[in-house]
Coordinates of N, CA and C and ligand atoms in Angstrom, one line a residue:
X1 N 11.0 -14.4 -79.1 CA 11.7 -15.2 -80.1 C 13.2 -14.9 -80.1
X2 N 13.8 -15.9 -79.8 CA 15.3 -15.6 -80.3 C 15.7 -15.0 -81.9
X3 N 16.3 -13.8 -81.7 CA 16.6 -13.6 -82.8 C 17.5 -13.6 -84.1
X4 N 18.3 -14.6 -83.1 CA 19.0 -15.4 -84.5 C 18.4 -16.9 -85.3
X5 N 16.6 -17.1 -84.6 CA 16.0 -17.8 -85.8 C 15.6 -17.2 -87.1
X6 N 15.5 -16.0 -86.9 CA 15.1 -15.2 -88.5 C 16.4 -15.3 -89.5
X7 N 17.6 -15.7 -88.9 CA 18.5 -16.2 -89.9 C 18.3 -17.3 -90.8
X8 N 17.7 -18.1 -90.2 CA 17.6 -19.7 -91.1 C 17.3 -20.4 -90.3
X9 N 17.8 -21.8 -89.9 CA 17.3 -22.9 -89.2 C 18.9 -23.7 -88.9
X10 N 19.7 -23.0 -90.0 CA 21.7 -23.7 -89.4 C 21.3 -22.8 -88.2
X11 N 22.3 -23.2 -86.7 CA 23.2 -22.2 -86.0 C 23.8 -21.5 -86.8
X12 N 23.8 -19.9 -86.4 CA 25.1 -19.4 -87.5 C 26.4 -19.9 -86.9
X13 N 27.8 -20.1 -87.5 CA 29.0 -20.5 -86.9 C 30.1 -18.8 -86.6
X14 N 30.3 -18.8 -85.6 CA 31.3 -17.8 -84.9 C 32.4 -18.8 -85.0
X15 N 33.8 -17.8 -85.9 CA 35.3 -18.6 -85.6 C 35.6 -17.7 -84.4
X16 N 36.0 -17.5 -83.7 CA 36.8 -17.3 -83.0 C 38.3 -17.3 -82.6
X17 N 38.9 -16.4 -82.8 CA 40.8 -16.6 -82.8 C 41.1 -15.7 -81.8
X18 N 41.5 -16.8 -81.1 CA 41.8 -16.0 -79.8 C 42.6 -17.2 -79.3
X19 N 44.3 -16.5 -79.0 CA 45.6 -17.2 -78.2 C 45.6 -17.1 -76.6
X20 N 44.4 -16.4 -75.9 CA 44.6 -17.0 -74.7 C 43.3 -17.6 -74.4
X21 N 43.8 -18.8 -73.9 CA 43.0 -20.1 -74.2 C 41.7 -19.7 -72.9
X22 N 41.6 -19.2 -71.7 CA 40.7 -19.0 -70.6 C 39.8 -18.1 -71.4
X23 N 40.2 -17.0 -72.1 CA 39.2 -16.3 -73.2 C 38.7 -17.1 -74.1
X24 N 38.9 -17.6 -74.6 CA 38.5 -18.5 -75.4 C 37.3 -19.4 -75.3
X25 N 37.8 -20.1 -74.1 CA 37.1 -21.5 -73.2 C 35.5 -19.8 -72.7
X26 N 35.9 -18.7 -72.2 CA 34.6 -18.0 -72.1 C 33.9 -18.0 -72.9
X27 N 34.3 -17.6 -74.0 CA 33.6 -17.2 -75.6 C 33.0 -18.2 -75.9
X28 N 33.4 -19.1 -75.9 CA 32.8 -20.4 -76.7 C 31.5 -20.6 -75.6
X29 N 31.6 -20.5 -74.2 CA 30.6 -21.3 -73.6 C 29.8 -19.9 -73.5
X30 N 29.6 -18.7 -73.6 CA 29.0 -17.8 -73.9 C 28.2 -17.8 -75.1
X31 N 29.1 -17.8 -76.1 CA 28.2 -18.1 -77.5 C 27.4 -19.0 -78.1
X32 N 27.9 -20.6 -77.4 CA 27.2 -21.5 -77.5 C 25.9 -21.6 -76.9
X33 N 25.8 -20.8 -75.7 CA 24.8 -20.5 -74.7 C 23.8 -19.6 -75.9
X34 N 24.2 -18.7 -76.6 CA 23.1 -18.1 -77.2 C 23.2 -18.6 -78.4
X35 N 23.4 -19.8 -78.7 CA 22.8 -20.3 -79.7 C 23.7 -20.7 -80.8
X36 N 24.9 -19.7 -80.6 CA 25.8 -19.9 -82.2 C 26.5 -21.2 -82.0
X37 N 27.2 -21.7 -83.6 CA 28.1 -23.0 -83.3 C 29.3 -22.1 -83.1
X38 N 30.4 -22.3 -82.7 CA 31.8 -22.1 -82.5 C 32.7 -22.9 -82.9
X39 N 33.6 -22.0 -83.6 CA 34.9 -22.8 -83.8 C 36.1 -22.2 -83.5
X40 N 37.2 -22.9 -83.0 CA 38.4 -21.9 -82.9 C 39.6 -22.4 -83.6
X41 N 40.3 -20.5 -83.3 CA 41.5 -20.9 -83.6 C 42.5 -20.2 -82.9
X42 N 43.8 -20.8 -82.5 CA 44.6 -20.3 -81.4 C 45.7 -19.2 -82.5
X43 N 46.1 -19.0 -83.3 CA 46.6 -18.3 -84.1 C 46.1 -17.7 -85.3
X44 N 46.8 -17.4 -86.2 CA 46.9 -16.5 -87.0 C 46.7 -17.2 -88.5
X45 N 47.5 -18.3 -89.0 CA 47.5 -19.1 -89.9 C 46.4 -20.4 -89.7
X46 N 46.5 -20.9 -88.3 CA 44.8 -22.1 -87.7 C 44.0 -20.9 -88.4
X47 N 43.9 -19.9 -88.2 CA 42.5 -19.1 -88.4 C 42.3 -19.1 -89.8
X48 N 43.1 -18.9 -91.1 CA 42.8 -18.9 -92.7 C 42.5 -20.4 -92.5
X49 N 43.5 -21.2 -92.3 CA 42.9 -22.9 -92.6 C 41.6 -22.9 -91.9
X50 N 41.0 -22.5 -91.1 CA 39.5 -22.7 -90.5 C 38.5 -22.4 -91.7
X51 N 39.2 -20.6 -92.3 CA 38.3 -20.1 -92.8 C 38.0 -21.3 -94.2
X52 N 38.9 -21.3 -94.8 CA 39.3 -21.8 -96.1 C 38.4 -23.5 -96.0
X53 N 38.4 -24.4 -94.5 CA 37.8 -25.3 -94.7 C 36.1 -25.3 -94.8
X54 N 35.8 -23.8 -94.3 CA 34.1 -23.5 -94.3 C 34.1 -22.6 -93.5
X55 N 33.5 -22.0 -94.8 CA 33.2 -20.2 -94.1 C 32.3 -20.3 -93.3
X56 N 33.1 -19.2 -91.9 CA 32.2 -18.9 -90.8 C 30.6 -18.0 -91.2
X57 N 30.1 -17.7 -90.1 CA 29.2 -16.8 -90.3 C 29.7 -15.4 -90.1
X58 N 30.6 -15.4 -89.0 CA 31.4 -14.0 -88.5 C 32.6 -14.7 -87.8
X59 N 33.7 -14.0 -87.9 CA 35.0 -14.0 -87.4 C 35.5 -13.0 -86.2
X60 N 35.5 -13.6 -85.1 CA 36.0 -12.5 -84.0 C 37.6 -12.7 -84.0
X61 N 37.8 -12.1 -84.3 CA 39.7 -12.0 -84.5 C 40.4 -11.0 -83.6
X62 N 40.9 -12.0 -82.5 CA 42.2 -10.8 -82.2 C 42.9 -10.6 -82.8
X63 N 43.4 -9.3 -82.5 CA 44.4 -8.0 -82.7 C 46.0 -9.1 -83.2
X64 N 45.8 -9.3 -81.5 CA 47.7 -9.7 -81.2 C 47.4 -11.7 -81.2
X65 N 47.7 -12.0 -82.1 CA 47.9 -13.7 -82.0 C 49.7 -13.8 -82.7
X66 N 50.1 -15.3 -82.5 CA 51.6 -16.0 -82.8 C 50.6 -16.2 -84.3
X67 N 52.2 -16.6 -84.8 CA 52.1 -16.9 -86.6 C 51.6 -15.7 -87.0
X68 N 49.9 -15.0 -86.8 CA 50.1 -14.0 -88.1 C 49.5 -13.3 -87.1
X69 N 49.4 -11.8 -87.4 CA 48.4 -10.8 -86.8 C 46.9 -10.9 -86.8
X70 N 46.4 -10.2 -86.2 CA 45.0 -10.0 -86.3 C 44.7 -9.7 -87.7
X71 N 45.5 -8.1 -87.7 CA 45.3 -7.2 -89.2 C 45.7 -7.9 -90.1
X72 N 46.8 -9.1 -90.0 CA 47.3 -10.0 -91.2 C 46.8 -10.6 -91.9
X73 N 46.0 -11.1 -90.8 CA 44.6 -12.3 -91.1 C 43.6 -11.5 -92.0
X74 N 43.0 -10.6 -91.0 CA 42.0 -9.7 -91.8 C 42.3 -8.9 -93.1
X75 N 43.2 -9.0 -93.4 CA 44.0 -8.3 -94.4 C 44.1 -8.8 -95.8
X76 N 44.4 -10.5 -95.9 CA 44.0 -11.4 -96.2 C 43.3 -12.2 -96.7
X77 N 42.3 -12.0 -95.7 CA 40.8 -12.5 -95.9 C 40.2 -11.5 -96.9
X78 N 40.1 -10.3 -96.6 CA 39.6 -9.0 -97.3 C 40.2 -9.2 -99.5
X79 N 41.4 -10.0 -99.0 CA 42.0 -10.1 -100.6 C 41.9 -11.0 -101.3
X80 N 40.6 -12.3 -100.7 CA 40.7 -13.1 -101.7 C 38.8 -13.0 -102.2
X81 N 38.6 -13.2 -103.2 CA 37.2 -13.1 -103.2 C 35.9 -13.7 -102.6
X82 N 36.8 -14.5 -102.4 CA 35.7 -15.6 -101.6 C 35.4 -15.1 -100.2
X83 N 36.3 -13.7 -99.3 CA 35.9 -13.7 -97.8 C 35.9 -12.2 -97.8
X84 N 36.0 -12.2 -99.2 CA 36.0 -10.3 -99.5 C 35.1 -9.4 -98.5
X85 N 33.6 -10.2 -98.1 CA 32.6 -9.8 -97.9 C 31.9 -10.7 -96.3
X86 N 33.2 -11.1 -95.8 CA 33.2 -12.0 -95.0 C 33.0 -11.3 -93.3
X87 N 32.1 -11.2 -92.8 CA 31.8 -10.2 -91.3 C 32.9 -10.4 -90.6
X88 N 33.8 -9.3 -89.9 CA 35.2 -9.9 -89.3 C 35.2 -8.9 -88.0
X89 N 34.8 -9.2 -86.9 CA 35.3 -8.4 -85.3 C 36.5 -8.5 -85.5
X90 N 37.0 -7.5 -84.9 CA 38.2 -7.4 -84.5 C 38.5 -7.2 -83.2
X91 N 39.2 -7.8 -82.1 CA 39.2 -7.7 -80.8 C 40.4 -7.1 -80.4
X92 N 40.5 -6.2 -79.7 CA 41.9 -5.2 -79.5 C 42.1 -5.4 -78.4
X93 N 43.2 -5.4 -77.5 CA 43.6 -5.0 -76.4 C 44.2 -3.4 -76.2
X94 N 44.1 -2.6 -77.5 CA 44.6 -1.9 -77.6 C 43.3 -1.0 -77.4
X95 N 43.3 0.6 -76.4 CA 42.3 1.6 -76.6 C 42.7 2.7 -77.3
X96 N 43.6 2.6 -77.8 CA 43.7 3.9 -79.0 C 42.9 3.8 -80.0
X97 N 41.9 5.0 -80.0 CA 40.8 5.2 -81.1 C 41.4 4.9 -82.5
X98 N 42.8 5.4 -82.5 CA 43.7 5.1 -83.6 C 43.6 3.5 -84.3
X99 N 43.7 2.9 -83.4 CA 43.9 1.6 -83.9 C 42.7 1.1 -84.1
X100 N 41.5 1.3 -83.9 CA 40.0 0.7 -84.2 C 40.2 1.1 -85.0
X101 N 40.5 2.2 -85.4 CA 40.2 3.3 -87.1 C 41.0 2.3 -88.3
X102 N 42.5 1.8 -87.5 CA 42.7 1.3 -88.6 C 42.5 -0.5 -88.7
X103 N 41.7 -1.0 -87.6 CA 41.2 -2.3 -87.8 C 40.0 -2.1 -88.9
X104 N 39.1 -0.9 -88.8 CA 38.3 -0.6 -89.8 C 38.7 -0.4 -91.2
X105 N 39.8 0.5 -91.3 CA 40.3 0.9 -92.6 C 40.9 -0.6 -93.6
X106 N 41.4 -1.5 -92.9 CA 41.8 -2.8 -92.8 C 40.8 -3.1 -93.4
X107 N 39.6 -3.4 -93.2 CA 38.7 -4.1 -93.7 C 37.8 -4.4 -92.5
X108 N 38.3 -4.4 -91.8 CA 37.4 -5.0 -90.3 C 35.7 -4.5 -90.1
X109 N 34.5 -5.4 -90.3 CA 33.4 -4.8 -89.6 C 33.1 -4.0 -88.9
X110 N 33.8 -4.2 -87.9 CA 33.3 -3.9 -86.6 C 35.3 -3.9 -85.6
X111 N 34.8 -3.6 -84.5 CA 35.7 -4.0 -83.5 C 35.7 -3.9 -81.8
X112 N 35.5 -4.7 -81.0 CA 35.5 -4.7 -79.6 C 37.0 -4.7 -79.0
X113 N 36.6 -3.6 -78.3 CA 37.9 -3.3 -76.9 C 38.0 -4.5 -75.5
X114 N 39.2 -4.7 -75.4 CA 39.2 -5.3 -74.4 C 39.4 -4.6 -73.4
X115 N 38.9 -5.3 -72.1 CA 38.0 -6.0 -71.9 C 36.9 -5.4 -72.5
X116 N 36.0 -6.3 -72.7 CA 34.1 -6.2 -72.9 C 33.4 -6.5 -72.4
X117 N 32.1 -6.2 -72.0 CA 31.0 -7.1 -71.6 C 30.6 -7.8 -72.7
X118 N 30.1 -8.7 -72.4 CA 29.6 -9.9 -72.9 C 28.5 -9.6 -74.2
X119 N 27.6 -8.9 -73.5 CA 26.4 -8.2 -73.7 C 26.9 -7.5 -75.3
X120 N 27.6 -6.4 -74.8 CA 28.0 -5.7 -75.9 C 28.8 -6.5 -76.8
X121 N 29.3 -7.2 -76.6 CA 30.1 -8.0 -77.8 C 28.5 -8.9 -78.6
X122 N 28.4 -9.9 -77.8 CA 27.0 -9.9 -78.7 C 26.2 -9.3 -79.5
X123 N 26.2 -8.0 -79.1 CA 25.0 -7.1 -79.9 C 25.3 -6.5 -80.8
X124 N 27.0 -6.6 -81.1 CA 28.0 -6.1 -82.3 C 27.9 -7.5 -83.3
X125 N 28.0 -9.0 -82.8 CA 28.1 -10.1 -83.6 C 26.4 -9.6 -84.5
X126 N 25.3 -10.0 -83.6 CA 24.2 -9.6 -83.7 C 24.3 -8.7 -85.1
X127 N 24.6 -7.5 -84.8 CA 24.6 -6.7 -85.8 C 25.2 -7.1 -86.6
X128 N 26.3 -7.6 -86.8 CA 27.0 -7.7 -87.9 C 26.3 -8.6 -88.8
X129 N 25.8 -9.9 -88.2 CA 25.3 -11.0 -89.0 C 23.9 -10.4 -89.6
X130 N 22.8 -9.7 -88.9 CA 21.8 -9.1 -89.1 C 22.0 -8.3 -90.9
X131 N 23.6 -7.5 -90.8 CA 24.1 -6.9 -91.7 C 24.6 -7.8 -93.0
X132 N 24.6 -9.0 -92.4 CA 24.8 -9.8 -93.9 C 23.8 -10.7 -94.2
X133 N 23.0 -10.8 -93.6 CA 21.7 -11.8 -93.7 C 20.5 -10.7 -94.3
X134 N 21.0 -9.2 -94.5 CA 19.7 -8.8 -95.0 C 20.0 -8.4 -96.3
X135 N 18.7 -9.0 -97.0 CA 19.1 -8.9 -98.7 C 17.5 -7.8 -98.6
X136 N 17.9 -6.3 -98.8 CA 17.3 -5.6 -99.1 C 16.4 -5.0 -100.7
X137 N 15.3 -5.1 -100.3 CA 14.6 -5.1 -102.0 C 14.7 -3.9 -102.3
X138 N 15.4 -4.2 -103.8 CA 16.1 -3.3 -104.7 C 15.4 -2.0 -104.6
X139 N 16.1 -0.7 -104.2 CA 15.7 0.6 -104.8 C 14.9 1.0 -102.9
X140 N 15.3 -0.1 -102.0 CA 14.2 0.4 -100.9 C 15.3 0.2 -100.1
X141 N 15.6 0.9 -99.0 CA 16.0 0.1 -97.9 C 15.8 0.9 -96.6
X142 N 15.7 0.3 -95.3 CA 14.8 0.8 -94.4 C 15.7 0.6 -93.3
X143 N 15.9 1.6 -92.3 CA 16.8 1.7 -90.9 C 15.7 1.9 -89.9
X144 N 15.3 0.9 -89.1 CA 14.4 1.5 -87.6 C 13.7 2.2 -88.3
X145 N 13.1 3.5 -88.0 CA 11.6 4.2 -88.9 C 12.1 5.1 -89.3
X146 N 13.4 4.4 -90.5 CA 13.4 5.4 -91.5 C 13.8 4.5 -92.8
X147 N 13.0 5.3 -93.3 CA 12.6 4.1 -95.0 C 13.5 5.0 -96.4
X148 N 13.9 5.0 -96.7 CA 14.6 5.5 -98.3 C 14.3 4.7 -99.4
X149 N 13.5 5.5 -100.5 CA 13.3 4.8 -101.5 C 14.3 5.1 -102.5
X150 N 15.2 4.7 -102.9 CA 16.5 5.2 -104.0 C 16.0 5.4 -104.9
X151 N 14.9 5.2 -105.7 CA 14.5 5.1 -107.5 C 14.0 6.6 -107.0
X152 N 12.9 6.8 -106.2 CA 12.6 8.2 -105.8 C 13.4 9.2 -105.2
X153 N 14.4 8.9 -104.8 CA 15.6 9.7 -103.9 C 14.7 10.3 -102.7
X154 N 13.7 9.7 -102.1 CA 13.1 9.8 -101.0 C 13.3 9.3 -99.7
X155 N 12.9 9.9 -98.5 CA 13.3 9.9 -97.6 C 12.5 9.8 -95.9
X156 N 11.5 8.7 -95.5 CA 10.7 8.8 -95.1 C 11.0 8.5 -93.4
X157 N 10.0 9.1 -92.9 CA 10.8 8.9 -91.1 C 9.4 9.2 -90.1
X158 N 8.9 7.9 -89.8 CA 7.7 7.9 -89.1 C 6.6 8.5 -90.2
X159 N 6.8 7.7 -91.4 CA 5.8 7.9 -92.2 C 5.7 9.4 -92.4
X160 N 6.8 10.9 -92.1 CA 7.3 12.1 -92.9 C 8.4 12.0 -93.4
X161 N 7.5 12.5 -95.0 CA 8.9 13.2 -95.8 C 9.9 14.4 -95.1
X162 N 11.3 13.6 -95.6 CA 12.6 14.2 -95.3 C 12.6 15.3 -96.1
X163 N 13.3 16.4 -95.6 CA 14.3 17.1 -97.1 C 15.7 17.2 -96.9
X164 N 16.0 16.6 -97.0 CA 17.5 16.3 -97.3 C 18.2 17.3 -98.4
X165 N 19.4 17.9 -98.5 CA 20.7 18.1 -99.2 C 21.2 17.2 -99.9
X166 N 21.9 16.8 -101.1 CA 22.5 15.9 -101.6 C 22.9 15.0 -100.9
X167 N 24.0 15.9 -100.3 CA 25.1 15.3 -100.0 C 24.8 14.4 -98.8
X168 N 23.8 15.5 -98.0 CA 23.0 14.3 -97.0 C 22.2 13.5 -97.2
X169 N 21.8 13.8 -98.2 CA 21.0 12.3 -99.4 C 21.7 11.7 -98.7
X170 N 23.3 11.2 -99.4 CA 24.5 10.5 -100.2 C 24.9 9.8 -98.8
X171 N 25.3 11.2 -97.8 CA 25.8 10.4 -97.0 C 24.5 9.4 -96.0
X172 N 23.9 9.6 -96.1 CA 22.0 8.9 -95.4 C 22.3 7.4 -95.6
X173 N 22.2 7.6 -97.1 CA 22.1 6.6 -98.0 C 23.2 5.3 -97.6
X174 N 24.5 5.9 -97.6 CA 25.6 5.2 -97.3 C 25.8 4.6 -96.1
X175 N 25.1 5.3 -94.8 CA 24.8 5.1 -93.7 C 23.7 4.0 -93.7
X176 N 22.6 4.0 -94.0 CA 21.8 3.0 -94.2 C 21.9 2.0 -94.8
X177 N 23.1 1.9 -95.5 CA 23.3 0.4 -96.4 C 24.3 -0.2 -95.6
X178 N 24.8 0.8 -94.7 CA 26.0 0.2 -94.0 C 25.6 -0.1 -92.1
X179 N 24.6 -0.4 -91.7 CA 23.9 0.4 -90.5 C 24.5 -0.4 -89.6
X180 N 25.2 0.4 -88.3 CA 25.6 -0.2 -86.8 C 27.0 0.2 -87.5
X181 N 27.7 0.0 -88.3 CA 29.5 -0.2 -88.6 C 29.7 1.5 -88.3
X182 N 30.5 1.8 -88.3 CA 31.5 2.5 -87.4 C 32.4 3.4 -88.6
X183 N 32.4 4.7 -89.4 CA 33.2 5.0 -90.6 C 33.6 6.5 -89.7
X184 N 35.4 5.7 -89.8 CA 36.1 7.5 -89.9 C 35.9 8.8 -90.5
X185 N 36.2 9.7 -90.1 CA 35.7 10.9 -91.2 C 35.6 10.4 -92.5
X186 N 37.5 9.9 -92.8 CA 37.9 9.6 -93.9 C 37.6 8.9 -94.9
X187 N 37.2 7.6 -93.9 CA 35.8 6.7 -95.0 C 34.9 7.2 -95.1
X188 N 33.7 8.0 -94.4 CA 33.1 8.8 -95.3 C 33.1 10.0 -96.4
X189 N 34.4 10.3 -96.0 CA 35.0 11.3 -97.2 C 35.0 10.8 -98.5
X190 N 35.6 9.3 -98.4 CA 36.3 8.6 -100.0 C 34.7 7.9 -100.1
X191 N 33.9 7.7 -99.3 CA 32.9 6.6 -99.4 C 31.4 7.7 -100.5
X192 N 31.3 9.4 -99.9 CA 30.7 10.7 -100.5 C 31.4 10.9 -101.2
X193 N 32.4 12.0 -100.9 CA 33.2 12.7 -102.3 C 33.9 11.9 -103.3
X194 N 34.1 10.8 -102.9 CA 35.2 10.1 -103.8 C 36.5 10.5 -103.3
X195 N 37.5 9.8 -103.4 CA 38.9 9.7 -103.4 C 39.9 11.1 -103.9
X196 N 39.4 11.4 -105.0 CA 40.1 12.6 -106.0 C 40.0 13.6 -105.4
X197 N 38.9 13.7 -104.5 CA 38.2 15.2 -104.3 C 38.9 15.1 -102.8
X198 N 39.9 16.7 -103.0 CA 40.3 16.8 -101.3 C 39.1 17.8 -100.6
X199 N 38.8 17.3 -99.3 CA 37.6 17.6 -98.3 C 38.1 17.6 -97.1
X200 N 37.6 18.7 -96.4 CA 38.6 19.1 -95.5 C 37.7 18.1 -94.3
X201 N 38.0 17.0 -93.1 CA 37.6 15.6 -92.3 C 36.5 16.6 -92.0
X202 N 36.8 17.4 -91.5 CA 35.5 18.4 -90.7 C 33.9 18.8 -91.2
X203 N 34.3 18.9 -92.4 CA 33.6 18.9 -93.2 C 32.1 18.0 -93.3
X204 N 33.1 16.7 -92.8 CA 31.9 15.1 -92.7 C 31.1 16.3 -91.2
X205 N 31.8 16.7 -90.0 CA 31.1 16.6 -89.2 C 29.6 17.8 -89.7
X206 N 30.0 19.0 -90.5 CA 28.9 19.5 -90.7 C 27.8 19.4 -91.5
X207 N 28.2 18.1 -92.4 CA 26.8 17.6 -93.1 C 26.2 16.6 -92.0
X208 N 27.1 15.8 -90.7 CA 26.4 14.9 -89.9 C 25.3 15.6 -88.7
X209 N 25.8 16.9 -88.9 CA 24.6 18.2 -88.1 C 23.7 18.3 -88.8
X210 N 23.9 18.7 -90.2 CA 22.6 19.0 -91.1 C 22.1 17.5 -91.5
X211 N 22.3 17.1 -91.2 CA 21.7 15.2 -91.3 C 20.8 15.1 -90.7
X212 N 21.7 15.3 -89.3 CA 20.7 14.8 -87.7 C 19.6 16.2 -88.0
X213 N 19.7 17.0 -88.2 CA 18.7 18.1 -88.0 C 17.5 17.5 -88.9
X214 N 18.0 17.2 -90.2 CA 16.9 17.3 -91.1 C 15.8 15.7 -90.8
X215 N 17.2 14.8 -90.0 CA 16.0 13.3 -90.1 C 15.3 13.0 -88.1
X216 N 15.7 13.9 -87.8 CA 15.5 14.1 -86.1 C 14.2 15.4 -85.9
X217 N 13.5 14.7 -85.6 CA 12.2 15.5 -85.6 C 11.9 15.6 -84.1
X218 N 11.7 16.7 -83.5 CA 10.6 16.4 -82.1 C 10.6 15.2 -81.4
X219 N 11.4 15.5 -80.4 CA 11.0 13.7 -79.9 C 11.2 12.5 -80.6
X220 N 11.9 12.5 -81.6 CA 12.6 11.3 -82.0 C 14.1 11.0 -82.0
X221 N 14.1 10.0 -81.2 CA 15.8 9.4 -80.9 C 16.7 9.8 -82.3
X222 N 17.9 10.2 -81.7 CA 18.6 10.3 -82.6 C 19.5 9.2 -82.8
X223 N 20.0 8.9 -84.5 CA 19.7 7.4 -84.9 C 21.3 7.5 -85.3
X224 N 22.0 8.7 -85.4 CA 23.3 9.1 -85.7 C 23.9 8.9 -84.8
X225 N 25.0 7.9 -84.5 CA 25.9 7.5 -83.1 C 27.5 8.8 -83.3
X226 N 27.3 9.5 -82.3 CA 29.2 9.8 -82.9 C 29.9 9.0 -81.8
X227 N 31.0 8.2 -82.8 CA 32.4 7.4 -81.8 C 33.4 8.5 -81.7
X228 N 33.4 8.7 -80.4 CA 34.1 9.9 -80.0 C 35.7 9.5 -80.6
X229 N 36.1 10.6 -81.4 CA 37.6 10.6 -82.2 C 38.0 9.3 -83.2
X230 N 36.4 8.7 -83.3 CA 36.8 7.5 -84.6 C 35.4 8.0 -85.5
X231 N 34.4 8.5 -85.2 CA 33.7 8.5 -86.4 C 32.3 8.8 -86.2
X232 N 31.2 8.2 -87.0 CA 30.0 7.9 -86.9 C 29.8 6.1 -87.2
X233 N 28.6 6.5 -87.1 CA 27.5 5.0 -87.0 C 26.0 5.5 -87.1
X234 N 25.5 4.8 -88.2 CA 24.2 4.8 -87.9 C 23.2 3.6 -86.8
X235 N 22.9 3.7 -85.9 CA 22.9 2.8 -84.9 C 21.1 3.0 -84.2
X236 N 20.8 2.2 -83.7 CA 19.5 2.1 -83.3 C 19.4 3.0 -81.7
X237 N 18.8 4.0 -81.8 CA 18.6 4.7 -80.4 C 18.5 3.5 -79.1
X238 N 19.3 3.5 -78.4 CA 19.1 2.5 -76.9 C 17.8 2.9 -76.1
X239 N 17.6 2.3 -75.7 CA 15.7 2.3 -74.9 C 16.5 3.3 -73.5
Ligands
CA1 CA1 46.0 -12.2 -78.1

């Protein structure tokens, strides 16, 4: 079964903003191929008037477009209420881990490096829309075979209780509501400790040890992605 029928019965719609037009003309006959509608936009300002005449499903946004930036756009979008919550790729030509961190920080979902395979750009849209089409029943939410009941502060994984630390409660928790996205140290510093509370980035990495230790059992995939020099992800073990 294709799995963007468990979305509904619309195509979902991909905008797409992308100023070189041969990428573009790919994308679209790529994405149409698996199902989504497409729309584009060759700049920066086409891209708000797209959004503003009907919101997409997800926004693949380059980095570098005429009239406004990528980050402009996404920047933007993030500040009005209506797209606050709006799935946004970011497409970089740029490979500094730096700058995915701060398409993230920005507001950005997600973000693909140029060049990409196909494949993997899909499986990030995929994710992303998966991530807004799931309305999770209250007090439960569930990652691959691991289940958290929040009213219980429980923690189940192939049908065994976890024991978890707070903090790796907290940070679990945060991971699981956020699942496949990509969080710098830093956003999981301000996302756990809060903002006020200085924490030294490294810190994230030794509760992400005592994490994986406590939800990683014998023979089970480990479900904690690290992005080398940008962060974690909670992400589905690859076959
Ligand atoms: Ca461009």
């Amino acid at each position: 079964m294709n799995k963007l029928t468990t979305l509904g019965s619309a195509k979902p719609t991909i905008l797409v903003v992308e100023d070189e037009v041969p990428l573009l003309t790919l994308l679209r006959y790529n994405l149409e191929k698996q199902g989504f509608r497409v729309e584009e936009a060759v700049d920066g300002n086409e891209a708000l008037a797209r959004v503003a005449e009907g919101r997409p499903d997800v926004v693949l946004l380059d980095w570098m477009l005429p009239t406004l930036s990528g980050i402009e756009v996404c920047r933007q979008l993030r500040r009005r209420p209506a797209t606050r919550d709006l799935p946004i790729i970011m497409v970089t030509a740029r490979t500094e881990d730096q700058d995915a961190v701060r398409a993230l920080d920005i507001g950005a979902d997600d973000y693909v490096a140029k060049p990409f395979a196909m494949d993997a750009l899909l499986a990030r849209i995929r994710a992303v829309l998966r991530r807004a089409g799931t309305v999770a029943q209250k007090g439960q939410v569930s990652f691959f075979d691991l289940m958290m009941d929040q009213d219980a502060h429980r923690v189940m994984r192939n049908g065994r209780m976890l024991h978890l630390g707070p903090t790796e409660y907290r940070m679990l928790e945060f991971l699981m509501t956020h699942p496949g996205r990509v969080f710098s140290r830093e956003q999981l510093l301000d996302a756990i400790w809060g903002r006020d509370i200085h924490v030294e980035p490294r810190t994230v990495d030794v509760h992400i040890r005592r994490l994986r230790k406590a939800i990683n059992g014998p023979g089970e995939a480990d479900v904690v992605r690290t992005v080398r020099s940008a962060g974690y992800a909670l992400d589905r073990p690859e076959a």
